[in-house]
Coordinates of C-alpha atoms in Angstrom, one line a residue:
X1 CA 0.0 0.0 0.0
X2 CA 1.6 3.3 -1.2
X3 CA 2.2 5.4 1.7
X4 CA 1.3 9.2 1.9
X5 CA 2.7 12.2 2.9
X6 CA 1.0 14.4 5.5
X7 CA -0.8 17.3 4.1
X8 CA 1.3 20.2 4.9
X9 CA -0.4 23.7 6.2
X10 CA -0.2 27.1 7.4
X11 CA -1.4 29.8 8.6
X12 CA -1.3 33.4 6.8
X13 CA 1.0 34.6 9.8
X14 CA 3.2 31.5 9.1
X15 CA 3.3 31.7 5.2
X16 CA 4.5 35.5 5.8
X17 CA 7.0 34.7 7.8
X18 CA 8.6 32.2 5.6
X19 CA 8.2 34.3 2.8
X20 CA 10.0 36.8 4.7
X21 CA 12.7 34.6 5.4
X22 CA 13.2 33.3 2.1
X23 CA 13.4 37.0 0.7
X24 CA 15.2 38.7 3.2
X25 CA 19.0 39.0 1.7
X26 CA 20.1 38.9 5.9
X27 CA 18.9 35.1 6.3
X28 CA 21.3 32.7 5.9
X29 CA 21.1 30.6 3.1
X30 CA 20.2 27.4 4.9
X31 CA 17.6 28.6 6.9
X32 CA 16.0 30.4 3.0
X33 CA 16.3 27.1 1.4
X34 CA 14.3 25.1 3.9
X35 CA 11.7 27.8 4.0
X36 CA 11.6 28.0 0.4
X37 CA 11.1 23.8 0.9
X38 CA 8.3 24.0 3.5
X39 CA 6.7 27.0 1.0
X40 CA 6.4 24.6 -1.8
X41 CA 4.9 21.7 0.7
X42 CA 2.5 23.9 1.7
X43 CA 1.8 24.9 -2.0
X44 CA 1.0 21.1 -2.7
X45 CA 4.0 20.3 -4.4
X46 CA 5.1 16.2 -4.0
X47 CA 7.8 15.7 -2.3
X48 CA 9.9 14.2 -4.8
X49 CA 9.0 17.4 -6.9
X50 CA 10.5 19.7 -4.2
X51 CA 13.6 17.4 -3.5
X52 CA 14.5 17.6 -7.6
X53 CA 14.0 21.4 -7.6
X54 CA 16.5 22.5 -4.7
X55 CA 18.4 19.2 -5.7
X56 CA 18.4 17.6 -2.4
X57 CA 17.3 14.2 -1.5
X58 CA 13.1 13.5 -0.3
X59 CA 14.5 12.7 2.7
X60 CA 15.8 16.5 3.1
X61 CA 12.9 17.4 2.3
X62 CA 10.4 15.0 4.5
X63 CA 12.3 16.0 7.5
X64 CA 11.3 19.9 7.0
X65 CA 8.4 18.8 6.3
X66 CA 7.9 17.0 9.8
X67 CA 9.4 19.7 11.0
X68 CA 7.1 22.5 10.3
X69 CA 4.2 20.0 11.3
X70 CA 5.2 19.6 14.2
X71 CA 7.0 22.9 15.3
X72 CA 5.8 25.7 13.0
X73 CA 8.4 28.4 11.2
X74 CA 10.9 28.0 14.8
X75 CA 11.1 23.8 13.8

């Protein structure tokens, strides 16, 4: 049985924040790619489809996920 991803969502507050992040020339690069990440999960994007665009692996990318899920913009 395939398995599934958990949806991914946010709240306007949150997306702001990580848009803010992800635009702000000051945040380190890191920290914008892995908002940029969670942006696109929330967006609906497939996990595999994230992963490919930044070129890092699903599990990179499943772990940000989880992340946000389960600590917000701070996780």
């Amino acid at each position: 049985m395939p398995r599934h991803a958990p949806l991914v969502t946010a709240r306007p507050e949150e997306i702001r924040l990580l848009q803010a992040l992800k635009r702000n020339p000051q945040t380190p690069q890191g920290v914008a790619a892995r908002a940029t990440m969670v942006l696109d999960s929330i967006g609906g994007d497939q996990i595999k489809e994230v992963a490919h665009r930044h070129g890092v692996n699903v599990l990179t990318v499943s772990k940000w996920r989880r992340r946000f899920i389960s600590r917000g913009v701070a996780g």
